[in-house]
Amino acid sequence: MPVFLFAMERETVAIIGTGDMGNSIGPKLAEKGYHVIYGSRDPAHKSVQELVAITGNNARATSQKEAAQQAEIVVLVVPWPAMQEVAQNLGNMDGKILIDVSIPIQQAEDGYLESMVETSSAQLIQGWNPGAKVVKTLLASSNVIDDPTILGGRVTSFVAADDRNAKETAARIVADLGLQPLDAGPLRHAQEIEAWARLWFVPAIQKSASKGFELAVLPNNLLVLHVAGRVVRARR
Ligand SMILES: NC(=O)c1ccc[n+]([C@@H]2O[C@H](COP(=O)([O-])OP(=O)(O)OC[C@H]3O[C@@H](n4cnc5c(N)ncnc54)[C@H](OP(=O)(O)O)[C@@H]3O)[C@@H](O)[C@H]2O)c1
C-alpha cells in the first residue's frame, strides 16, 4: 500500500519586524508548514518583498496591525524602544498568542548592561494586551537560529507563560526552529530570562569573545556553555 506523507497543518504566524530576527525566523517557520505574514512599517519595501519571496509557502507582507489581526500567533521582533508603540497598536489581541523575544537593555555606567524596565518586557506587553496569551522566550541569537548546529548541540531556549496551551505552542515553535525549549515557569520568570540575556553579552563586553555564549541544558544534567567556539562543560 502506498504511504502518503502530508505536511503537518500549522498555524498562521505574524512576524512583526523584518530585521535580523524576522529574517531568521520567517523562512524557517514557512519551511515547517506555518503560514507566515510579515508585519512591516513598509511592506512594499524591496527588502521586505525579497524576504517574502525567500520565505515561500504563500508568505505575504502587510502592515503590523493587519498581520497581527490575520494570525493566531504573533511574534514581536522589533527593538525594545519601539515596542510600546507597536504592541499597543496591534488591534484586538484577545485570545491570540503573543510571543516576546525582546531584550530591554541599556548600557550602565560600568559598561555592563542593565534592564530598562522594572519588571520585564513580557509583563509590560501583557499589561498592554490583557486579553492576549503572552509568552516569553528568547529563542537564541539569530546566527544560531540560522544554523542551530553551529555550536555543536541544541541550544536551550527558555519558555515562560501563564497560559499552558500558549506555552506548549510556543515550545513547539522553538523546537521547529531547531532549538531545545525549556519550561521556565510563569510569565513573571521573564525577568530571569531577560537577566540571562544580559549575561549573554558579558564575554563581548569583556572582549573575551566576539559573540556571547549559549546555554544547553541536557537531560543528564550537564550544562554546556559555548564561548565563541570554545566549549566549557560543567557538571551540576
Ligand atoms: N538579533 C538577535 O540575535 C536577537 C536575539 C534575541 C532577541 N532579539 C530581540 O529581537 C528583537 C528584534 O531584534 P532584531 O535584531 O531583529 O532587530 P532589528 O534587526 O533592528 O529589526 C527590527 C525590525 O523591527 C522593525 N522596526 C524597527 N524600528 C521600528 C519602529 N520604530 N517601529 C516599528 N517597527 C520598527 C523593522 O522592521 P520593518 O522595517 O519591516 O518595520 C526592523 O527591521 C529585539 O527586541 C531584540 O532584543 C534579537
Coordinates of N, CA, C and O in Angstrom, one line a residue, residues 49 73 83 92:
Q49 N 9.9 42.6 0.4 CA 9.4 41.8 -0.7 C 10.4 40.6 -1.0 O 10.0 39.5 -1.3
I73 N -1.0 33.5 16.0 CA 0.2 33.6 16.8 C 1.0 34.8 16.2 O 1.2 35.0 15.0
M83 N 8.8 49.0 21.1 CA 7.9 48.0 21.4 C 6.5 48.6 21.9 O 5.5 48.1 21.6
N92 N -7.2 44.3 18.4 CA -7.7 43.4 19.5 C -6.9 42.1 19.5 O -7.0 41.3 18.5

